[in-house]
Short mmCIF file of C-alpha atoms in Angstrom, two decimals:
data_model
loop_
_atom_site.label_atom_id
_atom_site.label_comp_id
_atom_site.label_asym_id
_atom_site.label_seq_id
_atom_site.Cartn_x
_atom_site.Cartn_y
_atom_site.Cartn_z
CA MET A 459 -23.20 -9.94 -1.50
CA GLY A 460 -22.36 -10.63 2.15
CA ALA A 461 -21.16 -14.15 1.60
CA ILE A 462 -18.64 -13.11 -1.01
CA SER A 463 -17.50 -9.81 0.36
CA LYS A 464 -14.49 -11.40 2.04
CA LYS A 465 -12.59 -12.92 -0.84
CA ILE A 466 -9.57 -14.62 0.67
CA LEU A 467 -8.63 -16.56 -2.43
CA LEU A 468 -6.86 -19.84 -1.78
CA GLY A 469 -4.51 -20.40 -4.65
CA SER A 470 -4.77 -19.62 -8.33
CA ALA A 471 -7.42 -22.15 -9.30
CA MET A 472 -9.75 -21.17 -6.52
CA ALA A 473 -9.05 -17.52 -7.21
CA MET A 474 -10.10 -17.96 -10.84
CA ALA A 475 -13.21 -19.96 -9.93
CA LEU A 476 -14.36 -17.54 -7.29
CA VAL A 477 -13.72 -14.45 -9.41
CA ALA A 478 -15.50 -16.07 -12.32
CA GLY A 479 -18.56 -16.87 -10.21
CA THR A 480 -18.87 -13.52 -8.41
CA ALA A 481 -17.97 -11.34 -11.37
CA GLY A 482 -20.38 -13.27 -13.55
CA ALA A 483 -23.18 -12.57 -11.09
CA LEU A 484 -22.21 -8.89 -10.82
CA MET A 485 -22.10 -8.44 -14.62
CA ALA A 486 -25.73 -9.49 -14.81
CA GLN A 487 -26.65 -6.15 -13.15
CA ASP A 488 -27.40 -2.91 -15.00
CA LYS A 489 -25.19 -0.73 -12.86
CA PRO A 490 -21.50 -0.03 -13.63
CA VAL A 491 -19.28 -2.63 -11.86
CA ILE A 492 -16.00 -1.39 -10.30
CA ALA A 493 -13.73 -4.17 -9.10
CA THR A 494 -10.97 -3.28 -6.63
CA VAL A 495 -8.01 -5.73 -6.71
CA VAL A 496 -5.54 -5.52 -3.82
CA LYS A 497 -2.09 -7.06 -3.35
CA ILE A 498 -3.21 -9.55 -0.71
CA SER A 499 -6.45 -10.33 1.12
CA GLY A 500 -6.89 -10.98 4.81
CA ILE A 501 -4.29 -8.58 6.22
CA PRO A 502 -5.20 -5.46 8.25
CA TRP A 503 -4.11 -2.97 5.58
CA PHE A 504 -6.36 -4.32 2.85
CA ASP A 505 -9.14 -5.28 5.25
CA ARG A 506 -9.18 -1.58 6.06
CA MET A 507 -9.27 -0.73 2.34
CA GLU A 508 -12.27 -3.06 1.91
CA THR A 509 -14.19 -1.00 4.50
CA GLY A 510 -13.63 1.95 2.11
CA VAL A 511 -14.88 0.00 -0.90
CA LYS A 512 -17.95 -1.02 1.07
CA GLN A 513 -18.54 2.57 2.25
CA PHE A 514 -18.22 3.80 -1.37
CA GLN A 515 -20.80 1.19 -2.41
CA LYS A 516 -23.11 2.36 0.37
CA ASP A 517 -22.66 6.02 -0.63
CA ASN A 518 -23.03 5.27 -4.36
CA PRO A 519 -25.95 2.85 -4.89
CA ASP A 520 -25.77 3.57 -8.60
CA VAL A 521 -22.61 1.43 -8.92
CA VAL A 522 -21.55 -2.03 -7.75
CA ALA A 523 -18.21 -1.90 -5.88
CA THR A 524 -16.42 -5.03 -4.69
CA GLN A 525 -12.90 -6.03 -3.59
CA TYR A 526 -10.76 -9.04 -4.59
CA GLY A 527 -7.24 -10.21 -3.79
CA PRO A 528 -5.00 -13.28 -3.64
CA ALA A 529 -4.29 -15.15 -0.39
CA THR A 530 -0.55 -14.49 -0.63
CA ALA A 531 1.46 -11.55 -1.87
CA ASP A 532 1.99 -13.11 -5.32
CA ALA A 533 2.06 -11.01 -8.48
CA ALA A 534 1.13 -14.01 -10.64
CA GLN A 535 -2.02 -14.74 -8.60
CA GLN A 536 -3.02 -11.09 -8.72
CA LEU A 537 -2.51 -11.11 -12.51
CA GLN A 538 -4.88 -14.05 -12.85
CA ILE A 539 -7.57 -12.27 -10.87
CA VAL A 540 -7.25 -9.12 -12.98
CA THR A 541 -7.19 -11.16 -16.20
CA ASP A 542 -10.46 -12.90 -15.28
CA LEU A 543 -12.16 -9.67 -14.33
CA VAL A 544 -11.15 -8.19 -17.70
CA ALA A 545 -12.59 -11.23 -19.44
CA LYS A 546 -15.83 -10.80 -17.53
CA GLY A 547 -16.06 -7.22 -18.71
CA VAL A 548 -16.26 -5.16 -15.55
CA ASN A 549 -16.67 -1.45 -16.20
CA GLY A 550 -13.86 -0.30 -13.94
CA LEU A 551 -10.73 -1.76 -12.29
CA ALA A 552 -9.17 -0.19 -9.21
CA VAL A 553 -5.88 -2.06 -8.75
CA VAL A 554 -3.09 -1.90 -6.17
CA PRO A 555 -0.39 -3.73 -8.10
CA MET A 556 2.01 -6.11 -6.39
CA ASP A 557 4.33 -5.39 -9.31
CA PRO A 558 3.13 -2.78 -11.87
CA SER A 559 5.28 -4.23 -14.70
CA VAL A 560 3.55 -7.65 -14.42
CA LEU A 561 0.14 -6.05 -15.05
CA GLU A 562 1.00 -3.75 -17.97
CA GLY A 563 -0.14 -6.10 -20.79
CA THR A 564 -3.40 -7.10 -19.09
CA LEU A 565 -4.26 -3.50 -18.13
CA LYS A 566 -3.63 -2.42 -21.77
CA ARG A 567 -6.09 -5.09 -22.92
CA ALA A 568 -8.61 -3.83 -20.38
CA MET A 569 -8.24 -0.24 -21.62
CA ASP A 570 -8.49 -1.43 -25.26
CA ARG A 571 -11.81 -3.05 -24.31
CA GLY A 572 -13.13 0.20 -22.85
CA ILE A 573 -12.62 -0.74 -19.20
CA ILE A 574 -11.62 2.21 -16.98
CA VAL A 575 -8.35 1.41 -15.11
CA VAL A 576 -7.32 3.27 -11.92
CA THR A 577 -4.25 2.23 -9.97
CA HIS A 578 -2.76 3.03 -6.54
CA GLU A 579 0.85 2.69 -5.32
CA ALA A 580 1.99 2.59 -8.95
CA ASP A 581 2.93 6.01 -10.25
CA ASN A 582 5.09 4.32 -12.91
CA GLN A 583 2.11 2.38 -14.37
CA LYS A 584 1.85 3.26 -18.06
CA ASN A 585 -1.39 1.42 -18.85
CA THR A 586 -3.77 3.20 -16.48
CA HIS A 587 -6.25 6.06 -16.92
CA ALA A 588 -5.26 7.40 -13.50
CA ASP A 589 -2.92 6.49 -10.70
CA VAL A 590 -4.06 7.79 -7.28
CA GLU A 591 -1.41 8.41 -4.60
CA ALA A 592 -2.03 9.49 -1.04
CA PHE A 593 1.01 11.77 -1.16
CA ASP A 594 4.29 12.37 -2.96
CA ASN A 595 6.23 9.11 -2.43
CA ALA A 596 9.67 10.72 -2.21
CA ASP A 597 8.36 13.05 0.52
CA TYR A 598 7.02 10.10 2.46
CA GLY A 599 10.23 8.09 2.27
CA LYS A 600 12.20 11.13 3.40
CA ALA A 601 9.84 11.75 6.30
CA LEU A 602 10.18 8.14 7.53
CA ASN A 603 13.97 8.40 7.30
CA GLU A 604 14.10 11.77 9.02
CA ARG A 605 12.16 10.29 11.93
CA LEU A 606 14.52 7.30 11.99
CA ALA A 607 17.56 9.60 11.94
CA GLN A 608 16.09 11.62 14.85
CA CYS A 609 15.82 8.41 16.90
CA MET A 610 19.30 7.25 15.91
CA GLY A 611 20.97 10.59 16.69
CA GLY A 612 21.93 10.83 13.04
CA LYS A 613 24.54 8.09 13.13
CA GLY A 614 25.05 4.31 13.06
CA LYS A 615 24.16 1.30 10.93
CA TRP A 616 20.66 0.97 9.46
CA THR A 617 18.86 -1.18 6.96
CA THR A 618 15.66 -1.26 4.87
CA PHE A 619 12.81 -3.68 4.15
CA VAL A 620 10.42 -3.71 1.14
CA GLY A 621 7.42 -5.90 0.38
CA SER A 622 9.11 -6.89 -2.85
CA LEU A 623 11.77 -5.45 -5.17
CA GLY A 624 9.01 -4.99 -7.77
CA SER A 625 6.88 -2.91 -5.43
CA ARG A 626 7.12 0.55 -6.92
CA THR A 627 6.20 2.66 -3.91
CA HIS A 628 8.28 0.63 -1.44
CA MET A 629 11.39 1.09 -3.58
CA GLN A 630 10.66 4.83 -3.88
CA TRP A 631 10.31 5.18 -0.10
CA VAL A 632 13.55 3.39 0.75
CA GLY A 633 15.31 5.12 -2.15
CA ALA A 634 14.23 8.50 -0.86
CA GLY A 635 15.25 7.44 2.64
CA GLU A 636 18.68 6.41 1.42
CA ALA A 637 19.11 9.71 -0.44
CA ASN A 638 18.05 11.67 2.65
CA ALA A 639 20.48 9.81 4.93
CA LYS A 640 23.33 10.27 2.46
CA ALA A 641 22.68 13.99 2.10
CA ALA A 642 21.61 14.98 5.62
CA HIS A 643 23.13 12.31 7.87
CA PRO A 644 26.49 11.15 6.48
CA GLU A 645 27.26 9.25 9.67
CA MET A 646 24.38 6.85 8.98
CA THR A 647 25.68 3.69 7.25
CA LEU A 648 23.28 1.58 5.21
CA VAL A 649 23.89 -2.19 5.44
CA ASP A 650 22.23 -5.12 3.63
CA PRO A 651 19.38 -2.92 2.15
CA ASN A 652 16.12 -3.84 0.42
CA ASN A 653 15.23 -7.03 2.32
CA GLU A 654 12.08 -8.53 0.80
CA SER A 655 9.32 -9.31 3.30
CA PHE A 656 6.39 -10.21 1.05
CA ASP A 657 4.25 -8.56 3.72
CA ASP A 658 4.70 -11.59 5.94
CA ALA A 659 5.26 -10.63 9.61
CA ASN A 660 6.67 -14.06 10.54
CA GLY A 661 9.11 -14.11 7.60
CA THR A 662 10.14 -10.52 8.45
CA TYR A 663 10.68 -11.47 12.08
CA GLU A 664 13.10 -14.30 11.03
CA LYS A 665 14.93 -11.99 8.60
CA ALA A 666 15.23 -9.24 11.23
CA LYS A 667 16.69 -11.78 13.74
CA GLU A 668 19.32 -12.70 11.11
CA ILE A 669 20.24 -9.08 10.59
CA LEU A 670 20.49 -8.42 14.32
CA ARG A 671 22.84 -11.43 14.61
CA LYS A 672 24.92 -10.33 11.61
CA HIS A 673 25.07 -6.67 12.70
CA PRO A 674 24.92 -6.63 16.51
CA ASP A 675 25.67 -2.89 16.44
CA ILE A 676 22.81 -1.97 14.06
CA LYS A 677 20.84 1.09 15.19
CA GLY A 678 17.90 1.36 12.85
CA PHE A 679 15.38 -0.23 10.47
CA GLN A 680 13.21 1.58 7.90
CA THR A 681 10.41 -0.65 6.61
CA SER A 682 7.75 -0.45 3.96
CA ALA A 683 5.05 -3.18 3.88
CA GLY A 684 2.26 -2.93 6.47
CA ASN A 685 3.32 -6.03 8.42
CA ASP A 686 7.06 -5.30 8.43
CA VAL A 687 7.01 -3.20 11.61
CA LEU A 688 5.28 -6.08 13.41
CA GLY A 689 7.95 -8.66 12.47
CA VAL A 690 10.92 -6.36 13.02
CA GLY A 691 9.42 -4.93 16.20
CA ARG A 692 8.94 -8.37 17.64
CA ALA A 693 12.55 -9.26 16.86
CA ILE A 694 13.82 -6.07 18.53
CA ASP A 695 11.57 -6.66 21.60
CA GLU A 696 12.56 -10.33 22.01
CA ALA A 697 16.29 -9.47 21.67
CA GLY A 698 15.96 -6.97 24.53
CA LEU A 699 16.97 -4.15 22.21
CA THR A 700 13.95 -1.88 22.79
CA GLY A 701 15.24 1.65 23.14
CA LYS A 702 18.60 0.69 21.58
CA VAL A 703 17.45 -0.11 18.02
CA CYS A 704 15.08 2.31 16.25
CA LEU A 705 12.30 1.19 13.95
CA VAL A 706 10.29 3.44 11.66
CA GLY A 707 8.06 2.09 8.88
CA THR A 708 4.68 1.87 7.28
CA GLY A 709 2.08 0.34 9.60
CA LEU A 710 -1.38 0.74 10.98
CA PRO A 711 -2.11 2.01 14.50
CA ASN A 712 -4.21 -0.88 15.91
CA PRO A 713 -1.87 -3.75 14.91
CA SER A 714 1.15 -1.70 15.96
CA ALA A 715 -0.23 -0.49 19.30
CA ASP A 716 1.40 -3.01 21.64
CA LEU A 717 4.87 -2.59 20.08
CA LEU A 718 4.52 1.22 20.01
CA GLU A 719 3.62 1.18 23.69
CA ALA A 720 6.55 -1.12 24.46
CA GLY A 721 8.92 1.15 22.52
CA ALA A 722 9.99 -1.57 20.07
CA ILE A 723 8.40 0.47 17.25
CA THR A 724 9.60 4.08 17.25
CA ALA A 725 7.04 5.48 14.83
CA ILE A 726 4.73 4.42 12.04
CA GLY A 727 3.91 6.17 8.80
CA PHE A 728 0.69 5.55 6.93
CA TRP A 729 -2.18 6.88 4.96
CA ASP A 730 -5.66 5.53 5.51
CA PRO A 731 -6.24 2.67 3.09
CA GLN A 732 -9.97 3.10 3.61
CA LYS A 733 -9.78 6.61 2.14
CA ALA A 734 -7.46 5.41 -0.68
CA GLY A 735 -10.01 2.75 -1.60
CA MET A 736 -12.77 5.31 -1.67
CA ALA A 737 -10.64 7.75 -3.71
CA MET A 738 -9.76 5.08 -6.36
CA ASN A 739 -13.41 4.16 -6.73
CA ALA A 740 -14.42 7.82 -6.89
CA VAL A 741 -12.04 8.44 -9.75
CA ALA A 742 -13.15 5.28 -11.55
CA LYS A 743 -16.83 6.31 -11.25
CA LYS A 744 -16.06 9.77 -12.67
CA LEU A 745 -14.07 8.38 -15.60
CA ILE A 746 -16.77 5.79 -16.36
CA ALA A 747 -19.23 8.69 -16.52
CA LYS A 748 -16.79 10.45 -18.88
CA GLN A 749 -16.18 13.24 -16.37
CA LYS A 750 -12.74 14.88 -16.05
CA VAL A 751 -10.54 14.98 -12.95
CA GLU A 752 -8.67 18.25 -12.99
CA ASP A 753 -5.97 19.85 -10.86
CA GLY A 754 -7.41 21.01 -7.55
CA ALA A 755 -10.42 18.67 -7.77
CA ASN A 756 -12.27 17.54 -4.65
CA LEU A 757 -12.80 13.73 -4.74
CA GLY A 758 -15.17 13.96 -1.77
CA VAL A 759 -12.76 11.91 0.40
CA PRO A 760 -10.73 13.18 3.39
CA GLY A 761 -7.12 13.75 2.30
CA TYR A 762 -8.23 14.07 -1.31
CA GLU A 763 -10.22 17.31 -1.15
CA LYS A 764 -7.74 19.28 -3.33
CA VAL A 765 -5.72 16.85 -5.39
CA LYS A 766 -2.73 17.65 -7.50
CA VAL A 767 -3.25 16.33 -11.03
CA THR A 768 -0.39 15.93 -13.56
CA LYS A 769 0.29 13.72 -16.58
CA GLY A 770 1.42 10.19 -15.71
CA PRO A 771 4.12 8.15 -17.51
CA GLY A 772 1.58 6.89 -20.07
CA GLU A 773 -1.56 8.54 -21.42
CA GLY A 774 -3.15 8.66 -17.95
CA LEU A 775 -3.21 11.05 -15.00
CA LEU A 776 -1.20 11.10 -11.82
CA ILE A 777 -3.46 12.21 -8.94
CA ILE A 778 -1.78 13.08 -5.61
CA GLY A 779 -3.59 13.70 -2.37
CA ASN A 780 -2.42 15.01 1.02
CA GLY A 781 -2.93 12.00 3.31
CA MET A 782 0.44 11.39 4.99
CA VAL A 783 0.52 10.70 8.79
CA ILE A 784 3.62 9.93 10.94
CA ALA A 785 2.57 8.75 14.39
CA ASP A 786 4.39 7.52 17.51
CA LYS A 787 3.53 6.46 21.05
CA LYS A 788 2.33 9.97 21.89
CA ASN A 789 -0.30 10.38 19.23
CA TYR A 790 -1.12 7.05 17.51
CA LYS A 791 -4.38 6.75 19.50
CA GLU A 792 -5.74 9.65 17.46
CA TYR A 793 -5.85 7.28 14.47
CA LEU A 794 -7.06 3.96 15.76
CA PHE A 795 -7.85 1.57 12.90
#
């Protein structure tokens, strides 16, 4: 398994070939196979999630747990990977959709074939047995915005970044942020919102430079994808605006450390993708074994010891943990990963 554990899939054709080969080998085993499919491989966020999938595999030798993902943040490439895994007949899918709507038809076919489907960052996904969220998404978006407002003194121009306009959670976070600013901080003025980053730090850096040129008096950025704070933070730092422009967004402590220390990133919000990967796989294993996941259940994963379970938008469940963290220069070292 070691040679294929890191599946950075180069383009659609290679993605299909690699998934076909590895999934075919996995399906030859007697144990249930749970395939985790992430938005994009080879970035810190989903590398961290893969450590969770590997830990779950280690802790649960009675299943086979692996992770796949496209080389770029491309919903079409992710769809092809999922489609091929469905064709191979895995027992469970744990998917972090780039765009939930793109996957609806394929996930329905998977469910019709008896494959257990668990999703994450997709509480609007209709064709899933369970969507697992680390926290209430509106609460998280509000918390990021409140930290931004605190830095901005509750006034001035600000803008938002999302991985993509189809990314459900990102749009929820910035939407909740916008609602919070409007209600609690009327002197904050939103300009040019919902910039798409596609989780590309370099592209985000260029876009942030454009915004800083267009709005030289801008005071804040609220960002969503894991690499956004790195691109925007670099633009703020290089422009000599550290301490003058605030930046709060989703990010991981290790990659963000230098910019947090420099003051170019004000604060980062996150949940541990390792634990989210473990929680998704734990739910998939339970459902494959025809066990129920009920309100207050302990999934055996930190942050998911007493989950809230409600009905989702389709026939499935919405499972919400308590894994939100907001960290800044003072305390990020408590969470180094």
